[in-house]
Amino acid sequence: MLDAPGLSLSKERFVVRYGLSAESRALALQMAESLCVEQTIEFPLDLIAAGPIREQVLGQVVDLEAVGDEEYVAGIAYAIETAGEELTQLLNVVFGNSGLKPGIVVEELKLPEAMLARYAGPRFGVEGLRRLVGAPGRPLLCTAIKPMGLSAQRLATMAKQMALGGVDLIKDDHGLVDQSFCPFDERVARVAEAVAEANAVTGHNTLYVANVTADATCRAARWQFARDHGAGALMLAPGLTGFDVLRQLAADEALDLPILAHPAWLGPSLERAGGGVAHGLLLGSLMRLAGADATIFPNYGGRFSFSPEQCRAIVAGCREPMGQLAPIFPVPAGGMRLDRVEELRAFYGDETMLLIGGDLHREGDLRRACARFVDLVS
Amino acid sequence: MLDAPGLSLSKERFVVRYGLSAESRALALQMAESLCVEQTIEFPLDLIAAGPIREQVLGQVVDLEAVGDEEYVAGIAYAIETAGEELTQLLNVVFGNSGLKPGIVVEELKLPEAMLARYAGPRFGVEGLRRLVGAPGRPLLCTAIKPMGLSAQRLATMAKQMALGGVDLIKDDHGLVDQSFCPFDERVARVAEAVAEANAVTGHNTLYVANVTADATCRAARWQFARDHGAGALMLAPGLTGFDVLRQLAADEALDLPILAHPAWLGPSLERAGGGVAHGLLLGSLMRLAGADATIFPNYGGRFSFSPEQCRAIVAGCREPMGQLAPIFPVPAGGMRLDRVEELRAFYGDETMLLIGGDLHREGDLRRACARFVDLVS
C-alpha cells in the first residue's frame, strides 16, 4: 500500500463539470469516480492507503446531477497544486487522459481566485479595445484581407481601402502566415503602413491585426516584428500553438497589443456525439483565461454548423463573471453577410465584434462596402 | 474579379485524404470542393478570375471514392507553398477551418519528398533506441513512476527498484510536471541519479524518461535541466504544447535524446461520429513526422476504448514507408497487465515498446515485478 505521510496541500480546489453519458446514476457515478483517479494519480486505487494521497491529491466528486435521458453532469474538485503553475498542466488535469474515453464532455471550469490571480487575462478586454479604436456603444467591425495568393503589396492596397471605409479592425486571413508568395515581414510592414496612411486621412484608429500564429522556433521574432512595424493587434490560433502560448503573448509587457484568438484546428475537439470539449469552454472561457481580447468563432447559420445555443454558450464564456478577468468580445464569423448585421446585433448585443470577410468583396468597391458596414451599426 | 498575374508556384503538392459522410456522390463532391476553398483561399470562388490563384493556390480534388454506405474518401492536393515551412501552418491547411464542420475525417497526409526533407524526423527511431538500451530483437519494456503525491525522493527510490529489475525505460507519469509537492528539478535530478546507480549495478542502460511537457515560458529551461542532470530520454505531450514543439525538441542538436510522445489532450480530436482526425494520423504518422521516437496510446481492451483496428492504424503510421523518416515504436498502454504480454507481443510484433504501469505495483516487490516483465519477453 502506498502513502505519502508528509504531504500537506492547501484546501483550495478547482472544479470541473463533466457531462457523462451513462445508462444509470450508478454507472455515471462510476464514471465520475474513475475520472477522479484518471486525471490525478492514475494508479490502482486499492493500492493507495487511507491518508493524504486519497484525501488531497485524488479528485473528489462534489455533485452528480441527472440532466436528461441517460445524461448526467458531475462536478469534480481537484487540488489546485495538481495543476502546478502552468496552463498546459491545468488542461492536462482537466482532460489529459479522459478525453481518450468515450461519453465524456468537459462542460465548465471553475477556478478559485487563488488560481485566477495567476492569469494576467485579457490585457484590453471589451473596454480597452473600444477605447483603442474610439468606438463606444456599438459593435466593433472587423474584416479580413485575403485570399491566399495575393502579394503583400496587393493586400496592402486592399487594406487601405478597407481602412478608408472606416472599419475598426482589419485582420490577416488565418491562412496568411509566412509563405514565399507573401512573406510575413513584407506583408506586415506594408499593410501596417497602408492602414496608417488611411488613418491619417480618416482620423480613425483602425487596427491592423497581424496573424502571428507560428512555429515555436520563429514566434518571438514575428511578434516583435509585428510590434515594431505598426501592427495594431495580433491574431493567434491557440489550437495550433497551444493555449499557453496565448497566455505568454498576452502577458508580454513589451508587446502590449490586443489579441484576437482564432479557432483553427480546434474544431475536432469540440463537443459532438457525447464527447469533447463544450463550445462555451473551448472557444469562450478558455480563450479569455489565456488572455484573448476577442474570440473568433463560426456564427450559427453561416457555412459552418454551430447552433444558436452553442454560440450563446461562447458569448457567456466571454462575458460572465470570472474573477478579475475582463469580459472580451465574441466575434461571430464564417460566411457572414451585410444583410445579416441587424439580426446579429439583435442576437449578440452591442458588446460584440462583427467579422465579415468575403461578402464585402461582392460589393465591388471595398471602401464603399466597408462604409456601408459601418453605416449599418452607427 | 481577383487575380494574381505574377504568381508562379512549384508544381509540388501534398495530398490529404478526407473521409466524407454524404448522402450521394454529388454531395460528397460538393463537400470536397468546398474543402478546396475553405483550406486555402477562404474566399467566394466566383470572385476569383481564371488564372494562377485558381490553378495554383486553390486545393484540387484528385480523386473521390465511395467506401461504404454514404461514406466517401476524397483526395485533395494542395500546393506545398500554402503550408510555408511551418508545422503549425501545415496543420492549418490540412484541417484548420474544416474541422469546425461536421462529417469530415482527416484520414491521411501524403507529403512529397520536397516537404519531408524539411523534417528532421525521429532522431533515434526503432534502431537508434534499441542500440541505446542494448536490446536487439525483442519488444522494449517501459514502466512509469507514480502516483502524483509522492515526493521526488520516494519516486527516485521507486525508479531504482524498477531499474534494478531490468526494464529498458522508466518514465514520469504524465501527471508529474512541476508541482510544489514534487518539483521538476528535484525529481529529475534524483530519479536520474537513482537510475544511474542501478545501471552501475546491472550493467544495463535503463533510460529515465523525464516529462518535459511545459508552458512555453519554462520549456527550454526544463529541457536543458533534464539533459544536464542525466535524463536518458524526454516525454512530451504535443496535444498540450503544439506539434511544432515536438519538432523543435527533436531537431535540437544540443539535446540529442530520444522522445516519447504522450497523447494527453488529443483524445477529443480523434475520429468519432464521422468527424475528427484518424487515430493512425494523429497518434501515428503525425507524431513521427514531428520527431517522436515512440508514441504512447491506449491499447485496445484496456481501460480506454480504442479498437484493434485503430491500434493497427497507429502502428501503420509508425512503420510504413515515409521518405527518409525512420520507423518509430508504437507504445500500447493504459491499464495493461503482465498476463497480456504474450497477446500484445503477438498482436504488435517485436518492434514495439510495451508500457505497464499500475499493474507492476500489484506484485508487491517492484524489482521482482520488473524482472518478471523482462523474463516474459526474453
PDB file of C-alpha atoms in Angstrom, chain B residues 166-330:
ATOM      1  CA  GLY B 166      15.910  -4.538 -15.745  1.00  0.00           C
ATOM      2  CA  VAL B 167      13.229  -2.653 -17.699  1.00  0.00           C
ATOM      3  CA  ASP B 168      14.508  -0.532 -20.593  1.00  0.00           C
ATOM      4  CA  LEU B 169      12.766   2.748 -19.871  1.00  0.00           C
ATOM      5  CA  ILE B 170      11.240   4.328 -16.761  1.00  0.00           C
ATOM      6  CA  LYS B 171       9.065   7.318 -17.489  1.00  0.00           C
ATOM      7  CA  ASP B 172       7.471  10.009 -15.392  1.00  0.00           C
ATOM      8  CA  ASP B 173       3.738   9.575 -15.138  1.00  0.00           C
ATOM      9  CA  HIS B 174       2.312  12.237 -17.474  1.00  0.00           C
ATOM     10  CA  GLY B 175       0.713  13.978 -14.482  1.00  0.00           C
ATOM     11  CA  LEU B 176       4.137  14.637 -12.927  1.00  0.00           C
ATOM     12  CA  VAL B 177       5.279  18.010 -14.171  1.00  0.00           C
ATOM     13  CA  ASP B 178       6.482  20.696 -11.755  1.00  0.00           C
ATOM     14  CA  GLN B 179       4.283  20.668  -8.678  1.00  0.00           C
ATOM     15  CA  SER B 180       5.064  22.078  -5.244  1.00  0.00           C
ATOM     16  CA  PHE B 181       4.973  18.588  -3.736  1.00  0.00           C
ATOM     17  CA  CYS B 182       7.351  17.225  -6.386  1.00  0.00           C
ATOM     18  CA  PRO B 183       9.322  19.966  -8.158  1.00  0.00           C
ATOM     19  CA  PHE B 184      10.658  19.186 -11.626  1.00  0.00           C
ATOM     20  CA  ASP B 185      14.311  19.911 -10.884  1.00  0.00           C
ATOM     21  CA  GLU B 186      14.397  17.847  -7.725  1.00  0.00           C
ATOM     22  CA  ARG B 187      12.550  14.921  -9.246  1.00  0.00           C
ATOM     23  CA  VAL B 188      14.595  14.798 -12.421  1.00  0.00           C
ATOM     24  CA  ALA B 189      17.940  15.092 -10.616  1.00  0.00           C
ATOM     25  CA  ARG B 190      17.104  12.441  -8.004  1.00  0.00           C
ATOM     26  CA  VAL B 191      15.436   9.959 -10.311  1.00  0.00           C
ATOM     27  CA  ALA B 192      18.204  10.225 -12.911  1.00  0.00           C
ATOM     28  CA  GLU B 193      20.774   9.650 -10.183  1.00  0.00           C
ATOM     29  CA  ALA B 194      18.888   6.640  -8.805  1.00  0.00           C
ATOM     30  CA  VAL B 195      18.591   5.073 -12.252  1.00  0.00           C
ATOM     31  CA  ALA B 196      22.306   5.682 -12.886  1.00  0.00           C
ATOM     32  CA  GLU B 197      23.127   3.916  -9.603  1.00  0.00           C
ATOM     33  CA  ALA B 198      21.034   0.942 -10.652  1.00  0.00           C
ATOM     34  CA  ASN B 199      22.675   0.896 -14.089  1.00  0.00           C
ATOM     35  CA  ALA B 200      26.073   0.735 -12.391  1.00  0.00           C
ATOM     36  CA  VAL B 201      24.882  -2.433 -10.631  1.00  0.00           C
ATOM     37  CA  THR B 202      23.113  -4.126 -13.543  1.00  0.00           C
ATOM     38  CA  GLY B 203      25.356  -3.064 -16.384  1.00  0.00           C
ATOM     39  CA  HIS B 204      22.250  -2.110 -18.383  1.00  0.00           C
ATOM     40  CA  ASN B 205      21.471   1.294 -19.791  1.00  0.00           C
ATOM     41  CA  THR B 206      17.959   1.800 -18.463  1.00  0.00           C
ATOM     42  CA  LEU B 207      16.746   5.248 -19.546  1.00  0.00           C
ATOM     43  CA  TYR B 208      14.904   7.644 -17.291  1.00  0.00           C
ATOM     44  CA  VAL B 209      12.305   9.481 -19.382  1.00  0.00           C
ATOM     45  CA  ALA B 210      11.667  12.945 -17.938  1.00  0.00           C
ATOM     46  CA  ASN B 211       8.322  14.562 -18.707  1.00  0.00           C
ATOM     47  CA  VAL B 212       9.231  17.946 -20.204  1.00  0.00           C
ATOM     48  CA  THR B 213       5.719  18.960 -21.224  1.00  0.00           C
ATOM     49  CA  ALA B 214       5.582  22.553 -20.007  1.00  0.00           C
ATOM     50  CA  ASP B 215       4.388  26.037 -20.788  1.00  0.00           C
ATOM     51  CA  ALA B 216       6.321  27.960 -23.438  1.00  0.00           C
ATOM     52  CA  THR B 217       7.809  30.240 -20.792  1.00  0.00           C
ATOM     53  CA  CYS B 218       9.662  27.451 -18.957  1.00  0.00           C
ATOM     54  CA  ARG B 219      10.164  24.767 -21.576  1.00  0.00           C
ATOM     55  CA  ALA B 220      13.727  25.484 -22.657  1.00  0.00           C
ATOM     56  CA  ALA B 221      14.984  25.563 -19.069  1.00  0.00           C
ATOM     57  CA  ARG B 222      13.362  22.195 -18.296  1.00  0.00           C
ATOM     58  CA  TRP B 223      14.803  20.574 -21.389  1.00  0.00           C
ATOM     59  CA  GLN B 224      18.274  21.757 -20.569  1.00  0.00           C
ATOM     60  CA  PHE B 225      17.981  20.771 -16.934  1.00  0.00           C
ATOM     61  CA  ALA B 226      16.851  17.261 -17.856  1.00  0.00           C
ATOM     62  CA  ARG B 227      19.732  16.894 -20.307  1.00  0.00           C
ATOM     63  CA  ASP B 228      22.301  18.244 -17.873  1.00  0.00           C
ATOM     64  CA  HIS B 229      21.133  16.064 -14.993  1.00  0.00           C
ATOM     65  CA  GLY B 230      21.175  12.695 -16.672  1.00  0.00           C
ATOM     66  CA  ALA B 231      17.709  12.077 -18.089  1.00  0.00           C
ATOM     67  CA  GLY B 232      18.092   9.423 -20.772  1.00  0.00           C
ATOM     68  CA  ALA B 233      15.025  10.411 -22.776  1.00  0.00           C
ATOM     69  CA  LEU B 234      12.254  13.023 -22.771  1.00  0.00           C
ATOM     70  CA  MET B 235       8.476  12.806 -22.852  1.00  0.00           C
ATOM     71  CA  LEU B 236       6.290  15.477 -24.454  1.00  0.00           C
ATOM     72  CA  ALA B 237       2.530  15.755 -24.955  1.00  0.00           C
ATOM     73  CA  PRO B 238       2.159  17.698 -28.228  1.00  0.00           C
ATOM     74  CA  GLY B 239      -1.598  17.981 -27.750  1.00  0.00           C
ATOM     75  CA  LEU B 240      -0.796  20.380 -24.926  1.00  0.00           C
ATOM     76  CA  THR B 241       2.277  22.122 -26.362  1.00  0.00           C
ATOM     77  CA  GLY B 242       1.571  22.039 -30.104  1.00  0.00           C
ATOM     78  CA  PHE B 243       3.106  19.564 -32.548  1.00  0.00           C
ATOM     79  CA  ASP B 244       5.656  22.162 -33.624  1.00  0.00           C
ATOM     80  CA  VAL B 245       7.228  21.950 -30.163  1.00  0.00           C
ATOM     81  CA  LEU B 246       7.811  18.243 -30.668  1.00  0.00           C
ATOM     82  CA  ARG B 247       9.500  19.111 -33.949  1.00  0.00           C
ATOM     83  CA  GLN B 248      11.602  21.748 -32.206  1.00  0.00           C
ATOM     84  CA  LEU B 249      12.644  19.347 -29.459  1.00  0.00           C
ATOM     85  CA  ALA B 250      13.549  16.578 -31.911  1.00  0.00           C
ATOM     86  CA  ALA B 251      15.634  18.956 -34.027  1.00  0.00           C
ATOM     87  CA  ASP B 252      17.618  20.364 -31.096  1.00  0.00           C
ATOM     88  CA  GLU B 253      21.172  19.088 -31.595  1.00  0.00           C
ATOM     89  CA  ALA B 254      22.154  20.094 -28.083  1.00  0.00           C
ATOM     90  CA  LEU B 255      19.571  17.779 -26.509  1.00  0.00           C
ATOM     91  CA  ASP B 256      20.147  14.643 -28.567  1.00  0.00           C
ATOM     92  CA  LEU B 257      17.804  12.425 -26.526  1.00  0.00           C
ATOM     93  CA  PRO B 258      15.037  10.069 -27.641  1.00  0.00           C
ATOM     94  CA  ILE B 259      11.495  11.381 -27.298  1.00  0.00           C
ATOM     95  CA  LEU B 260       8.352   9.579 -26.204  1.00  0.00           C
ATOM     96  CA  ALA B 261       5.163  11.327 -27.332  1.00  0.00           C
ATOM     97  CA  HIS B 262       2.169  11.230 -24.970  1.00  0.00           C
ATOM     98  CA  PRO B 263      -1.440  11.587 -26.222  1.00  0.00           C
ATOM     99  CA  ALA B 264      -2.723  13.863 -23.425  1.00  0.00           C
ATOM    100  CA  TRP B 265      -5.430  16.312 -24.578  1.00  0.00           C
ATOM    101  CA  LEU B 266      -5.560  14.741 -28.071  1.00  0.00           C
ATOM    102  CA  GLY B 267      -8.478  12.460 -27.223  1.00  0.00           C
ATOM    103  CA  PRO B 268     -11.295  14.839 -28.147  1.00  0.00           C
ATOM    104  CA  SER B 269      -9.744  15.445 -31.599  1.00  0.00           C
ATOM    105  CA  LEU B 270      -9.816  11.774 -32.544  1.00  0.00           C
ATOM    106  CA  GLU B 271     -12.281  10.381 -35.044  1.00  0.00           C
ATOM    107  CA  ARG B 272     -15.764   9.789 -33.721  1.00  0.00           C
ATOM    108  CA  ALA B 273     -19.261  10.230 -35.121  1.00  0.00           C
ATOM    109  CA  GLY B 274     -17.998  10.948 -38.617  1.00  0.00           C
ATOM    110  CA  GLY B 275     -15.667  13.787 -37.649  1.00  0.00           C
ATOM    111  CA  GLY B 276     -12.169  14.346 -36.320  1.00  0.00           C
ATOM    112  CA  VAL B 277      -8.660  13.171 -37.058  1.00  0.00           C
ATOM    113  CA  ALA B 278      -7.998   9.482 -37.734  1.00  0.00           C
ATOM    114  CA  HIS B 279      -6.115   7.610 -34.996  1.00  0.00           C
ATOM    115  CA  GLY B 280      -3.355   6.463 -37.345  1.00  0.00           C
ATOM    116  CA  LEU B 281      -2.675  10.015 -38.454  1.00  0.00           C
ATOM    117  CA  LEU B 282      -2.883  11.875 -35.134  1.00  0.00           C
ATOM    118  CA  LEU B 283      -1.144   9.315 -32.912  1.00  0.00           C
ATOM    119  CA  GLY B 284       0.962   7.609 -35.582  1.00  0.00           C
ATOM    120  CA  SER B 285       2.284   9.440 -38.623  1.00  0.00           C
ATOM    121  CA  LEU B 286       1.988  12.997 -37.241  1.00  0.00           C
ATOM    122  CA  MET B 287       3.961  12.045 -34.134  1.00  0.00           C
ATOM    123  CA  ARG B 288       6.619  10.512 -36.344  1.00  0.00           C
ATOM    124  CA  LEU B 289       6.699  13.442 -38.740  1.00  0.00           C
ATOM    125  CA  ALA B 290       7.163  15.804 -35.783  1.00  0.00           C
ATOM    126  CA  GLY B 291      10.056  13.690 -34.497  1.00  0.00           C
ATOM    127  CA  ALA B 292       8.832  11.301 -31.775  1.00  0.00           C
ATOM    128  CA  ASP B 293      10.855   8.083 -31.414  1.00  0.00           C
ATOM    129  CA  ALA B 294       7.943   6.327 -29.748  1.00  0.00           C
ATOM    130  CA  THR B 295       4.240   7.143 -29.438  1.00  0.00           C
ATOM    131  CA  ILE B 296       2.142   6.156 -26.432  1.00  0.00           C
ATOM    132  CA  PHE B 297      -1.531   5.314 -26.992  1.00  0.00           C
ATOM    133  CA  PRO B 298      -4.293   3.407 -25.212  1.00  0.00           C
ATOM    134  CA  ASN B 299      -4.222  -0.250 -26.152  1.00  0.00           C
ATOM    135  CA  TYR B 300      -7.455  -1.984 -27.177  1.00  0.00           C
ATOM    136  CA  GLY B 301      -9.077  -3.829 -24.319  1.00  0.00           C
ATOM    137  CA  GLY B 302      -7.586  -1.728 -21.527  1.00  0.00           C
ATOM    138  CA  ARG B 303      -9.473   0.923 -19.593  1.00  0.00           C
ATOM    139  CA  PHE B 304      -9.794   3.053 -22.761  1.00  0.00           C
ATOM    140  CA  SER B 305     -11.877   2.339 -25.812  1.00  0.00           C
ATOM    141  CA  PHE B 306      -9.604   2.074 -28.843  1.00  0.00           C
ATOM    142  CA  SER B 307     -10.418  -0.752 -31.216  1.00  0.00           C
ATOM    143  CA  PRO B 308      -7.827  -3.239 -32.525  1.00  0.00           C
ATOM    144  CA  GLU B 309      -8.267  -1.587 -35.966  1.00  0.00           C
ATOM    145  CA  GLN B 310      -7.468   1.848 -34.561  1.00  0.00           C
ATOM    146  CA  CYS B 311      -4.390   0.433 -32.838  1.00  0.00           C
ATOM    147  CA  ARG B 312      -3.305  -1.205 -36.100  1.00  0.00           C
ATOM    148  CA  ALA B 313      -3.687   2.116 -37.908  1.00  0.00           C
ATOM    149  CA  ILE B 314      -1.400   3.782 -35.345  1.00  0.00           C
ATOM    150  CA  VAL B 315       1.153   1.007 -35.838  1.00  0.00           C
ATOM    151  CA  ALA B 316       0.981   1.547 -39.604  1.00  0.00           C
ATOM    152  CA  GLY B 317       1.670   5.259 -39.058  1.00  0.00           C
ATOM    153  CA  CYS B 318       4.762   4.277 -37.051  1.00  0.00           C
ATOM    154  CA  ARG B 319       6.148   1.798 -39.557  1.00  0.00           C
ATOM    155  CA  GLU B 320       5.015   2.395 -43.124  1.00  0.00           C
ATOM    156  CA  PRO B 321       7.466   3.994 -45.566  1.00  0.00           C
ATOM    157  CA  MET B 322       7.682   7.777 -45.076  1.00  0.00           C
ATOM    158  CA  GLY B 323      10.580   9.231 -47.058  1.00  0.00           C
ATOM    159  CA  GLN B 324      13.773   9.360 -45.043  1.00  0.00           C
ATOM    160  CA  LEU B 325      11.926   9.209 -41.705  1.00  0.00           C
ATOM    161  CA  ALA B 326      12.867   6.238 -39.530  1.00  0.00           C
ATOM    162  CA  PRO B 327      10.162   3.906 -38.201  1.00  0.00           C
ATOM    163  CA  ILE B 328       9.263   4.521 -34.550  1.00  0.00           C
ATOM    164  CA  PHE B 329       7.951   2.440 -31.665  1.00  0.00           C
ATOM    165  CA  PRO B 330       4.220   2.120 -31.059  1.00  0.00           C
TER     166      PRO B 330
END
